[in-house]
Amino acid sequence: MDIGERKKRILKAIVENYVETAEPVGSKAICVNLGLSSATIRNEMAELTQMGLLEQPHTSAGRIPSAKGYRIYVNDLMNRQRLSLEETMEINRALNLRIQQLDTLIQRAGTLLSELTSYPAYALTQGKKNNVINRFDFIYVDRFTVIVVLMLDGDDVRNRLMHFPGGLDETFVRKLSTVFNAAFTGITAEDIDETLILSCERACMDNTGVVAAIAGFAISVLDESSPNHAFLSGASHILNHPEYRNPDRAQRLLNYLTGSDMLLRLPDPDEVGKEPKIIIGPENVSKELSDSSVVVASYELGSEMRGIIGVVGPTRMDYGRVAAHLSYIARELRRLFIGSDLPPPPPNLEEGKPRKE
Amino acid sequence: MDIGERKKRILKAIVENYVETAEPVGSKAICVNLGLSSATIRNEMAELTQMGLLEQPHTSAGRIPSAKGYRIYVNDLMNRQRLSLEETMEINRALNLRIQQLDTLIQRAGTLLSELTSYPAYALTQGKKNNVINRFDFIYVDRFTVIVVLMLDGDDVRNRLMHFPGGLDETFVRKLSTVFNAAFTGITAEDIDETLILSCERACMDNTGVVAAIAGFAISVLDESSPNHAFLSGASHILNHPEYRNPDRAQRLLNYLTGSDMLLRLPDPDEVGKEPKIIIGPENVSKELSDSSVVVASYELGSEMRGIIGVVGPTRMDYGRVAAHLSYIARELRRLFIGSDLPPPPPNLEEGKPRKE
DNA sequence: GGTTAGCACTCGCACGGCAAGAGTGCTAAC
DNA sequence: GTTAGCACTCTTGCCGTGCGAGTGCTAACC
């Protein structure tokens, strides 16, 4: 859409004024900044309204930007903001704490994003599907107890302590190790069936269900090893914004955000670039968000984990500010991961050597 | 406090009417049910007000129960409610799904409680502090990679895959195993200090930091092994209740409930019995809850995990109904745990043998 | 003496009218 | 093309009013 230079300046002024005040913007409010009389602005406003970039709540009120107006603002008019030194310092400080779990890091990033922007933030982790078993190890604890250690693709390691009231001896456990490593490595959940388990039982000469129990553990690990989590932070922030002073509207959004199927509705990391993507009001696919906006970016932590992180707020959102924060946090996540002296493939979500700090 | 029989009946009627309608209760509203004239009720009401069991928002309004009034209602007057068959069935259905993680089970119980009562529910898990190491095992993967498996008290097992770019051979790993099992078992986080690590390094003849890295892992496991989690469900339910239609008040409670220090402020399971404990308005220690009530019970899942589960809502809460639900869910959690054919000490949060279903 | 009918009184609340203020669209002059 | 001026519209806050719910008190009643 090609609109004149002056119209752009007016639209920009209206958006920024409205974002700040949450009140419809009248012609007088912006005429001083633009060096034009209010009448001129009114004429332009009328045209911008005709073009669908502005809306008028009622005849004698000022204008507010439409979704289309925001879109043009975001695409062409918005100043790319940079964070102040203090802000970047704050982010660094909050994220650089010794983090044990990648999950926790992401959750903290979400909380931080929410605190900095005063909007609810969500962070989605999408664990890599390490659905291939690389090796089995069995630790013989005592006659009734064995620890089964399963190594998966992506250097993920899982264990389970298992009790077998029937008792078993070390020779049998060694046998188990041989058999399972031969039969169960390089396979996926679908490959494990009755036949495979039966053949293992025969190979181990087991009729006590030990083999079946271990196979069950393997299946459950393969099944659960796409640990998608969604973290929501600062949901109550929406109550600060006048558009959600209406409790019903606030509740609708809150319900949507905390709904159990949230995970399914979040965009796929593939669809979201590393740079913040801004989705304005009706551009959202889910109608519950049709009067809210979303700013979202994807992150990737090595081969281990990826996901998206973003904020949700009213369409009247300070997109520039939010995008700047989000962009910085996403970049920082990446840097933290690559820049840390983690060994390249991070062992089981934690670092292998103490980190220098 | 000894109040007359008739006053009790009146108080009970007022509480129940108020819980239902959320409106101050006038003398006429309850006179038919009690078979007394409104004037008589008025006289009694005046006395109950004098005694501090009722309150009057303003002169020409009805009465609402005071915190003291609720307390007497809860202690003496409330009918113990039982759940309907459908309700118990619903609970059973929701909880009996195949649960992999105890954490998930508790979280689901919280969500269920929230859905059934229409109040926010929180569930706190307080993992047993297994802060003693029982044994070390080392699995030699390749020249640069070792999996360290740590067995803790309470049959908890942790592992970590570690990369050592310097490389190490199998003999050295066996040495590590001997040394660590000798020096590091039966100790707590405080026992691990520079001296201990140095002596291990000497014993292993290690100057590459491998020993230090493994000790670091041990410390981090000991530190983090009190996995307390707090789950909050259905927070947005509060917006349904007229007392929280005021967004500021709603936000205050929401902020409190989602605040990061929530864990610290929840009562200790020891202080809470298995039967629902009802804490009314100002009886709450934290002033943020002074106009809200809490109904809470503790649960215990074997030696593995315990915690509390409860709901938060306005003082005008249907205590009988909430207590009935909470009581049933807490009992069901216990039954699920004991009744399942988990081996008595459940191995690492999961079952050791496939469960019959 | 406890209970009840009656009545005056209080107070919150919803309603309607009114004035003020903000903002517009249009016209005419620059 | 720009701007000053003006009539018009519409919201908002305010005030007074009437209504209704509910009370407290008194006097009669059982």
Short mmCIF file of N, CA and C in Angstrom, two decimals, chain A residues 155-305:
data_model
loop_
_atom_site.label_atom_id
_atom_site.label_comp_id
_atom_site.label_asym_id
_atom_site.label_seq_id
_atom_site.Cartn_x
_atom_site.Cartn_y
_atom_site.Cartn_z
N ASP A 155 22.92 -37.82 23.12
CA ASP A 155 23.61 -37.89 24.41
C ASP A 155 22.67 -37.73 25.59
N ASP A 156 21.44 -38.08 25.40
CA ASP A 156 20.49 -38.08 26.50
C ASP A 156 20.59 -39.43 27.21
N VAL A 157 20.63 -39.37 28.52
CA VAL A 157 20.75 -40.62 29.28
C VAL A 157 19.58 -40.72 30.26
N ARG A 158 18.95 -41.85 30.31
CA ARG A 158 17.85 -42.07 31.25
C ARG A 158 18.17 -43.28 32.10
N ASN A 159 17.65 -43.26 33.31
CA ASN A 159 17.87 -44.44 34.13
C ASN A 159 16.61 -44.80 34.88
N ARG A 160 16.56 -46.02 35.33
CA ARG A 160 15.51 -46.39 36.26
C ARG A 160 16.01 -47.50 37.18
N LEU A 161 15.69 -47.31 38.43
CA LEU A 161 16.01 -48.36 39.38
C LEU A 161 14.84 -49.33 39.40
N MET A 162 15.14 -50.58 39.28
CA MET A 162 14.07 -51.57 39.23
C MET A 162 14.27 -52.63 40.31
N HIS A 163 13.16 -52.93 40.96
CA HIS A 163 13.19 -54.00 41.97
C HIS A 163 12.57 -55.26 41.35
N PHE A 164 13.23 -56.37 41.58
CA PHE A 164 12.65 -57.63 41.13
C PHE A 164 12.58 -58.59 42.31
N PRO A 165 11.41 -58.71 42.89
CA PRO A 165 11.25 -59.52 44.11
C PRO A 165 11.71 -60.96 43.90
N GLY A 166 11.67 -61.41 42.62
CA GLY A 166 12.10 -62.78 42.36
C GLY A 166 13.60 -62.96 42.55
N GLY A 167 14.34 -61.90 42.47
CA GLY A 167 15.79 -62.01 42.62
C GLY A 167 16.48 -62.40 41.33
N LEU A 168 17.70 -61.92 41.15
CA LEU A 168 18.46 -62.30 39.96
C LEU A 168 19.95 -62.20 40.30
N ASP A 169 20.75 -62.98 39.55
CA ASP A 169 22.18 -62.97 39.87
C ASP A 169 22.97 -62.21 38.81
N GLU A 170 24.23 -62.00 39.11
CA GLU A 170 25.03 -61.13 38.24
C GLU A 170 25.19 -61.71 36.84
N THR A 171 25.31 -62.99 36.76
CA THR A 171 25.45 -63.61 35.45
C THR A 171 24.25 -63.29 34.57
N PHE A 172 23.09 -63.39 35.21
CA PHE A 172 21.86 -63.10 34.46
C PHE A 172 21.83 -61.65 33.98
N VAL A 173 22.28 -60.76 34.84
CA VAL A 173 22.29 -59.35 34.48
C VAL A 173 23.24 -59.11 33.31
N ARG A 174 24.40 -59.80 33.32
CA ARG A 174 25.32 -59.66 32.19
C ARG A 174 24.67 -60.15 30.90
N LYS A 175 23.96 -61.25 31.06
CA LYS A 175 23.25 -61.80 29.91
C LYS A 175 22.24 -60.77 29.35
N LEU A 176 21.50 -60.19 30.29
CA LEU A 176 20.53 -59.17 29.90
C LEU A 176 21.19 -58.08 29.08
N SER A 177 22.34 -57.64 29.56
CA SER A 177 23.05 -56.56 28.90
C SER A 177 23.36 -56.94 27.46
N THR A 178 23.92 -58.13 27.30
CA THR A 178 24.28 -58.58 25.96
C THR A 178 23.05 -58.63 25.06
N VAL A 179 22.00 -59.25 25.59
CA VAL A 179 20.82 -59.45 24.76
C VAL A 179 20.18 -58.12 24.38
N PHE A 180 20.02 -57.26 25.36
CA PHE A 180 19.34 -56.00 25.06
C PHE A 180 20.16 -55.13 24.13
N ASN A 181 21.47 -55.10 24.35
CA ASN A 181 22.29 -54.29 23.46
C ASN A 181 22.24 -54.82 22.03
N ALA A 182 22.09 -56.12 21.91
CA ALA A 182 22.00 -56.67 20.56
C ALA A 182 20.64 -56.39 19.94
N ALA A 183 19.60 -56.54 20.73
CA ALA A 183 18.26 -56.53 20.14
C ALA A 183 17.62 -55.15 20.12
N PHE A 184 17.98 -54.30 21.08
CA PHE A 184 17.20 -53.08 21.29
C PHE A 184 17.88 -51.80 20.85
N THR A 185 19.07 -51.90 20.29
CA THR A 185 19.71 -50.63 19.93
C THR A 185 19.36 -50.26 18.50
N GLY A 186 19.26 -48.98 18.29
CA GLY A 186 18.94 -48.46 16.97
C GLY A 186 17.49 -48.65 16.58
N ILE A 187 16.63 -48.92 17.55
CA ILE A 187 15.23 -49.15 17.18
C ILE A 187 14.33 -48.06 17.76
N THR A 188 13.15 -47.95 17.23
CA THR A 188 12.19 -46.95 17.69
C THR A 188 11.04 -47.65 18.43
N ALA A 189 10.17 -46.84 19.00
CA ALA A 189 9.09 -47.38 19.81
C ALA A 189 8.24 -48.38 19.03
N GLU A 190 8.04 -48.10 17.75
CA GLU A 190 7.16 -48.98 16.96
C GLU A 190 7.78 -50.37 16.75
N ASP A 191 9.12 -50.39 16.79
CA ASP A 191 9.78 -51.67 16.52
C ASP A 191 9.63 -52.67 17.66
N ILE A 192 9.28 -52.16 18.83
CA ILE A 192 9.19 -53.07 19.97
C ILE A 192 7.81 -53.72 19.98
N ASP A 193 7.78 -54.98 19.78
CA ASP A 193 6.49 -55.67 19.82
C ASP A 193 6.63 -56.99 20.57
N GLU A 194 5.54 -57.67 20.64
CA GLU A 194 5.46 -58.94 21.36
C GLU A 194 6.57 -59.90 20.89
N THR A 195 6.74 -59.98 19.59
CA THR A 195 7.72 -60.92 19.01
C THR A 195 9.12 -60.62 19.52
N LEU A 196 9.49 -59.35 19.46
CA LEU A 196 10.83 -58.95 19.89
C LEU A 196 11.04 -59.31 21.37
N ILE A 197 10.02 -58.97 22.19
CA ILE A 197 10.15 -59.24 23.61
C ILE A 197 10.26 -60.75 23.87
N LEU A 198 9.43 -61.52 23.16
CA LEU A 198 9.48 -62.98 23.33
C LEU A 198 10.84 -63.53 22.96
N SER A 199 11.39 -63.03 21.87
CA SER A 199 12.69 -63.57 21.45
C SER A 199 13.77 -63.21 22.48
N CYS A 200 13.65 -62.05 23.08
CA CYS A 200 14.61 -61.67 24.13
C CYS A 200 14.43 -62.57 25.36
N GLU A 201 13.19 -62.83 25.68
CA GLU A 201 12.95 -63.68 26.84
C GLU A 201 13.56 -65.06 26.61
N ARG A 202 13.40 -65.55 25.41
CA ARG A 202 14.00 -66.85 25.11
C ARG A 202 15.51 -66.76 25.23
N ALA A 203 16.08 -65.71 24.63
CA ALA A 203 17.54 -65.57 24.65
C ALA A 203 18.08 -65.49 26.08
N CYS A 204 17.31 -64.88 26.96
CA CYS A 204 17.76 -64.74 28.35
C CYS A 204 17.28 -65.90 29.22
N MET A 205 16.49 -66.71 28.68
CA MET A 205 15.86 -67.79 29.43
C MET A 205 15.12 -67.21 30.65
N ASP A 206 14.30 -66.24 30.34
CA ASP A 206 13.58 -65.54 31.42
C ASP A 206 12.09 -65.83 31.31
N ASN A 207 11.49 -66.28 32.38
CA ASN A 207 10.04 -66.42 32.38
C ASN A 207 9.43 -65.70 33.59
N THR A 208 10.19 -64.74 34.13
CA THR A 208 9.72 -64.06 35.35
C THR A 208 9.24 -62.64 35.05
N GLY A 209 9.27 -62.26 33.80
CA GLY A 209 8.77 -60.92 33.46
C GLY A 209 9.83 -59.83 33.55
N VAL A 210 11.06 -60.21 33.87
CA VAL A 210 12.11 -59.19 33.98
C VAL A 210 12.34 -58.52 32.63
N VAL A 211 12.45 -59.34 31.61
CA VAL A 211 12.69 -58.79 30.28
C VAL A 211 11.54 -57.88 29.87
N ALA A 212 10.34 -58.32 30.13
CA ALA A 212 9.18 -57.52 29.76
C ALA A 212 9.18 -56.18 30.49
N ALA A 213 9.56 -56.21 31.76
CA ALA A 213 9.59 -54.98 32.53
C ALA A 213 10.61 -54.00 31.95
N ILE A 214 11.77 -54.53 31.59
CA ILE A 214 12.81 -53.66 31.03
C ILE A 214 12.37 -53.12 29.67
N ALA A 215 11.77 -53.98 28.88
CA ALA A 215 11.26 -53.52 27.59
C ALA A 215 10.21 -52.43 27.80
N GLY A 216 9.39 -52.59 28.82
CA GLY A 216 8.38 -51.57 29.14
C GLY A 216 9.02 -50.23 29.45
N PHE A 217 10.11 -50.29 30.20
CA PHE A 217 10.84 -49.06 30.51
C PHE A 217 11.34 -48.42 29.23
N ALA A 218 11.92 -49.25 28.36
CA ALA A 218 12.44 -48.72 27.09
C ALA A 218 11.33 -48.04 26.30
N ILE A 219 10.19 -48.69 26.26
CA ILE A 219 9.07 -48.11 25.51
C ILE A 219 8.66 -46.77 26.10
N SER A 220 8.56 -46.75 27.44
CA SER A 220 8.10 -45.50 28.05
C SER A 220 9.12 -44.38 27.82
N VAL A 221 10.38 -44.70 27.83
CA VAL A 221 11.39 -43.67 27.56
C VAL A 221 11.25 -43.16 26.13
N LEU A 222 11.12 -44.09 25.19
CA LEU A 222 11.00 -43.67 23.80
C LEU A 222 9.74 -42.85 23.60
N ASP A 223 8.69 -43.22 24.31
CA ASP A 223 7.43 -42.49 24.15
C ASP A 223 7.54 -41.07 24.69
N GLU A 224 8.12 -40.97 25.84
CA GLU A 224 8.04 -39.68 26.52
C GLU A 224 9.16 -38.75 26.12
N SER A 225 10.04 -39.22 25.22
CA SER A 225 11.23 -38.41 25.02
C SER A 225 11.03 -37.31 23.99
N SER A 226 9.83 -36.78 23.92
CA SER A 226 9.73 -35.51 23.21
C SER A 226 9.14 -34.53 24.20
N PRO A 227 9.96 -34.08 25.12
CA PRO A 227 9.44 -33.35 26.27
C PRO A 227 9.06 -31.92 25.92
N ASN A 228 7.89 -31.77 25.37
CA ASN A 228 7.40 -30.43 25.08
C ASN A 228 6.80 -29.83 26.34
N HIS A 229 7.23 -28.67 26.63
CA HIS A 229 6.66 -27.97 27.78
C HIS A 229 6.28 -26.56 27.37
N ALA A 230 5.22 -26.09 27.96
CA ALA A 230 4.86 -24.68 27.76
C ALA A 230 4.87 -24.00 29.11
N PHE A 231 5.58 -22.90 29.19
CA PHE A 231 5.62 -22.13 30.42
C PHE A 231 4.94 -20.79 30.17
N LEU A 232 4.09 -20.42 31.07
CA LEU A 232 3.43 -19.12 30.96
C LEU A 232 3.84 -18.29 32.15
N SER A 233 4.25 -17.09 31.92
CA SER A 233 4.66 -16.21 33.02
C SER A 233 3.89 -14.90 32.98
N GLY A 234 3.63 -14.39 34.14
CA GLY A 234 3.11 -13.02 34.23
C GLY A 234 1.75 -12.84 33.61
N ALA A 235 0.94 -13.89 33.65
CA ALA A 235 -0.38 -13.79 33.04
C ALA A 235 -1.17 -12.63 33.64
N SER A 236 -0.94 -12.38 34.90
CA SER A 236 -1.76 -11.35 35.54
C SER A 236 -1.46 -9.96 35.02
N HIS A 237 -0.40 -9.81 34.28
CA HIS A 237 -0.10 -8.49 33.71
C HIS A 237 -1.21 -7.96 32.83
N ILE A 238 -1.94 -8.84 32.22
CA ILE A 238 -2.97 -8.33 31.31
C ILE A 238 -3.97 -7.45 32.05
N LEU A 239 -4.14 -7.71 33.33
CA LEU A 239 -5.12 -6.92 34.08
C LEU A 239 -4.68 -5.47 34.23
N ASN A 240 -3.42 -5.20 33.93
CA ASN A 240 -2.95 -3.81 33.99
C ASN A 240 -3.42 -2.98 32.80
N HIS A 241 -3.80 -3.66 31.75
CA HIS A 241 -4.08 -2.92 30.53
C HIS A 241 -5.57 -2.67 30.41
N PRO A 242 -5.92 -1.43 30.10
CA PRO A 242 -7.34 -1.06 30.12
C PRO A 242 -8.20 -1.96 29.23
N GLU A 243 -7.62 -2.49 28.14
CA GLU A 243 -8.47 -3.32 27.29
C GLU A 243 -8.91 -4.61 27.98
N TYR A 244 -8.26 -4.92 29.09
CA TYR A 244 -8.67 -6.14 29.81
C TYR A 244 -9.22 -5.82 31.20
N ARG A 245 -9.63 -4.57 31.38
CA ARG A 245 -10.26 -4.26 32.66
C ARG A 245 -11.59 -4.97 32.78
N ASN A 246 -12.18 -5.27 31.68
CA ASN A 246 -13.39 -6.05 31.71
C ASN A 246 -13.04 -7.49 32.09
N PRO A 247 -13.50 -7.92 33.26
CA PRO A 247 -13.09 -9.23 33.75
C PRO A 247 -13.44 -10.38 32.80
N ASP A 248 -14.53 -10.24 32.08
CA ASP A 248 -14.89 -11.34 31.18
C ASP A 248 -13.86 -11.49 30.07
N ARG A 249 -13.47 -10.35 29.54
CA ARG A 249 -12.49 -10.40 28.47
C ARG A 249 -11.16 -10.92 29.00
N ALA A 250 -10.79 -10.43 30.17
CA ALA A 250 -9.55 -10.90 30.78
C ALA A 250 -9.60 -12.40 30.98
N GLN A 251 -10.74 -12.86 31.45
CA GLN A 251 -10.84 -14.28 31.72
C GLN A 251 -10.76 -15.11 30.44
N ARG A 252 -11.39 -14.61 29.40
CA ARG A 252 -11.32 -15.35 28.14
C ARG A 252 -9.86 -15.55 27.72
N LEU A 253 -9.10 -14.47 27.80
CA LEU A 253 -7.70 -14.58 27.40
C LEU A 253 -6.92 -15.48 28.35
N LEU A 254 -7.15 -15.29 29.63
CA LEU A 254 -6.44 -16.11 30.63
C LEU A 254 -6.74 -17.59 30.41
N ASN A 255 -8.01 -17.88 30.22
CA ASN A 255 -8.37 -19.28 29.99
C ASN A 255 -7.66 -19.82 28.77
N TYR A 256 -7.63 -19.01 27.75
CA TYR A 256 -6.98 -19.46 26.53
C TYR A 256 -5.49 -19.70 26.78
N LEU A 257 -4.87 -18.78 27.49
CA LEU A 257 -3.42 -18.88 27.70
C LEU A 257 -3.05 -20.06 28.59
N THR A 258 -3.90 -20.34 29.56
CA THR A 258 -3.55 -21.43 30.48
C THR A 258 -4.19 -22.74 30.07
N GLY A 259 -4.97 -22.70 29.00
CA GLY A 259 -5.64 -23.91 28.55
C GLY A 259 -4.65 -25.03 28.30
N SER A 260 -5.10 -26.24 28.54
CA SER A 260 -4.17 -27.37 28.47
C SER A 260 -3.74 -27.65 27.03
N ASP A 261 -4.50 -27.18 26.08
CA ASP A 261 -4.12 -27.47 24.71
C ASP A 261 -3.29 -26.34 24.10
N MET A 262 -2.81 -25.47 24.98
CA MET A 262 -1.98 -24.35 24.53
C MET A 262 -0.84 -24.84 23.65
N LEU A 263 -0.20 -25.89 24.12
CA LEU A 263 0.94 -26.45 23.41
C LEU A 263 0.64 -26.66 21.93
N LEU A 264 -0.55 -27.21 21.69
CA LEU A 264 -0.89 -27.56 20.32
C LEU A 264 -1.10 -26.33 19.46
N ARG A 265 -1.50 -25.25 20.11
CA ARG A 265 -1.90 -24.10 19.32
C ARG A 265 -0.75 -23.14 19.06
N LEU A 266 0.34 -23.34 19.75
CA LEU A 266 1.46 -22.44 19.51
C LEU A 266 2.07 -22.75 18.16
N PRO A 267 2.56 -21.73 17.50
CA PRO A 267 3.13 -21.98 16.19
C PRO A 267 4.36 -22.88 16.27
N ASP A 268 4.62 -23.55 15.22
CA ASP A 268 5.78 -24.42 15.15
C ASP A 268 7.03 -23.57 15.03
N PRO A 269 8.12 -23.98 15.71
CA PRO A 269 9.35 -23.19 15.59
C PRO A 269 9.78 -22.98 14.14
N ASP A 270 9.46 -23.95 13.30
CA ASP A 270 9.85 -23.80 11.89
C ASP A 270 9.19 -22.60 11.24
N GLU A 271 7.99 -22.29 11.71
CA GLU A 271 7.25 -21.20 11.08
C GLU A 271 7.70 -19.84 11.60
N VAL A 272 8.50 -19.87 12.64
CA VAL A 272 8.89 -18.63 13.29
C VAL A 272 10.38 -18.46 13.13
N GLY A 273 10.77 -17.29 12.69
CA GLY A 273 12.20 -17.07 12.49
C GLY A 273 12.90 -16.72 13.78
N LYS A 274 14.17 -16.45 13.68
CA LYS A 274 14.91 -16.05 14.86
C LYS A 274 14.60 -14.62 15.24
N GLU A 275 14.22 -13.84 14.24
CA GLU A 275 13.85 -12.46 14.54
C GLU A 275 12.39 -12.40 14.93
N PRO A 276 12.05 -11.54 15.87
CA PRO A 276 10.68 -11.49 16.36
C PRO A 276 9.66 -11.35 15.23
N LYS A 277 8.65 -12.18 15.31
CA LYS A 277 7.55 -12.09 14.36
C LYS A 277 6.37 -11.48 15.07
N ILE A 278 5.77 -10.50 14.44
CA ILE A 278 4.68 -9.78 15.07
C ILE A 278 3.37 -10.17 14.40
N ILE A 279 2.46 -10.66 15.22
CA ILE A 279 1.16 -11.09 14.69
C ILE A 279 0.10 -10.22 15.33
N ILE A 280 -0.59 -9.49 14.53
CA ILE A 280 -1.47 -8.44 15.04
C ILE A 280 -2.93 -8.87 14.99
N GLY A 281 -3.58 -8.83 16.14
CA GLY A 281 -5.02 -9.04 16.25
C GLY A 281 -5.57 -10.12 15.35
N PRO A 282 -6.39 -9.72 14.40
CA PRO A 282 -7.09 -10.72 13.56
C PRO A 282 -6.15 -11.56 12.71
N GLU A 283 -4.88 -11.18 12.64
CA GLU A 283 -3.95 -12.04 11.90
C GLU A 283 -3.73 -13.37 12.62
N ASN A 284 -4.06 -13.39 13.91
CA ASN A 284 -3.93 -14.65 14.65
C ASN A 284 -4.93 -15.66 14.13
N VAL A 285 -4.48 -16.90 14.03
CA VAL A 285 -5.40 -17.91 13.52
C VAL A 285 -6.50 -18.23 14.54
N SER A 286 -6.12 -18.32 15.81
CA SER A 286 -7.15 -18.66 16.78
C SER A 286 -7.97 -17.43 17.10
N LYS A 287 -9.26 -17.61 17.10
CA LYS A 287 -10.12 -16.43 17.24
C LYS A 287 -10.08 -15.86 18.65
N GLU A 288 -9.64 -16.65 19.60
CA GLU A 288 -9.52 -16.11 20.96
C GLU A 288 -8.47 -15.00 21.02
N LEU A 289 -7.57 -15.01 20.07
CA LEU A 289 -6.52 -14.00 20.07
C LEU A 289 -6.81 -12.90 19.07
N SER A 290 -8.02 -12.89 18.51
CA SER A 290 -8.26 -11.96 17.41
C SER A 290 -8.23 -10.52 17.88
N ASP A 291 -8.34 -10.28 19.16
CA ASP A 291 -8.16 -8.90 19.62
C ASP A 291 -6.90 -8.75 20.46
N SER A 292 -5.99 -9.65 20.28
CA SER A 292 -4.71 -9.54 20.98
C SER A 292 -3.58 -9.71 19.97
N SER A 293 -2.42 -9.28 20.36
CA SER A 293 -1.28 -9.45 19.46
C SER A 293 -0.24 -10.35 20.10
N VAL A 294 0.58 -10.92 19.26
CA VAL A 294 1.59 -11.85 19.70
C VAL A 294 2.91 -11.44 19.07
N VAL A 295 3.96 -11.43 19.87
CA VAL A 295 5.29 -11.22 19.32
C VAL A 295 6.11 -12.43 19.71
N VAL A 296 6.68 -13.08 18.76
CA VAL A 296 7.25 -14.40 19.03
C VAL A 296 8.54 -14.60 18.24
N ALA A 297 9.45 -15.35 18.82
CA ALA A 297 10.68 -15.70 18.11
C ALA A 297 11.03 -17.14 18.46
N SER A 298 11.81 -17.75 17.64
CA SER A 298 12.23 -19.12 17.95
C SER A 298 13.66 -19.09 18.46
N TYR A 299 14.00 -20.09 19.19
CA TYR A 299 15.38 -20.22 19.64
C TYR A 299 15.81 -21.65 19.41
N GLU A 300 17.06 -21.86 19.45
CA GLU A 300 17.55 -23.21 19.26
C GLU A 300 18.77 -23.38 20.16
N LEU A 301 18.74 -24.36 21.00
CA LEU A 301 19.88 -24.59 21.87
C LEU A 301 20.60 -25.84 21.40
N GLY A 302 21.51 -25.65 20.51
CA GLY A 302 22.25 -26.78 19.97
C GLY A 302 21.29 -27.78 19.37
N SER A 303 21.65 -29.03 19.47
CA SER A 303 20.77 -30.05 18.91
C SER A 303 19.79 -30.53 19.97
N GLU A 304 19.95 -29.98 21.16
CA GLU A 304 19.26 -30.54 22.31
C GLU A 304 17.80 -30.08 22.40
N MET A 305 17.62 -28.82 22.13
CA MET A 305 16.29 -28.29 22.41
C MET A 305 16.06 -27.06 21.56
#
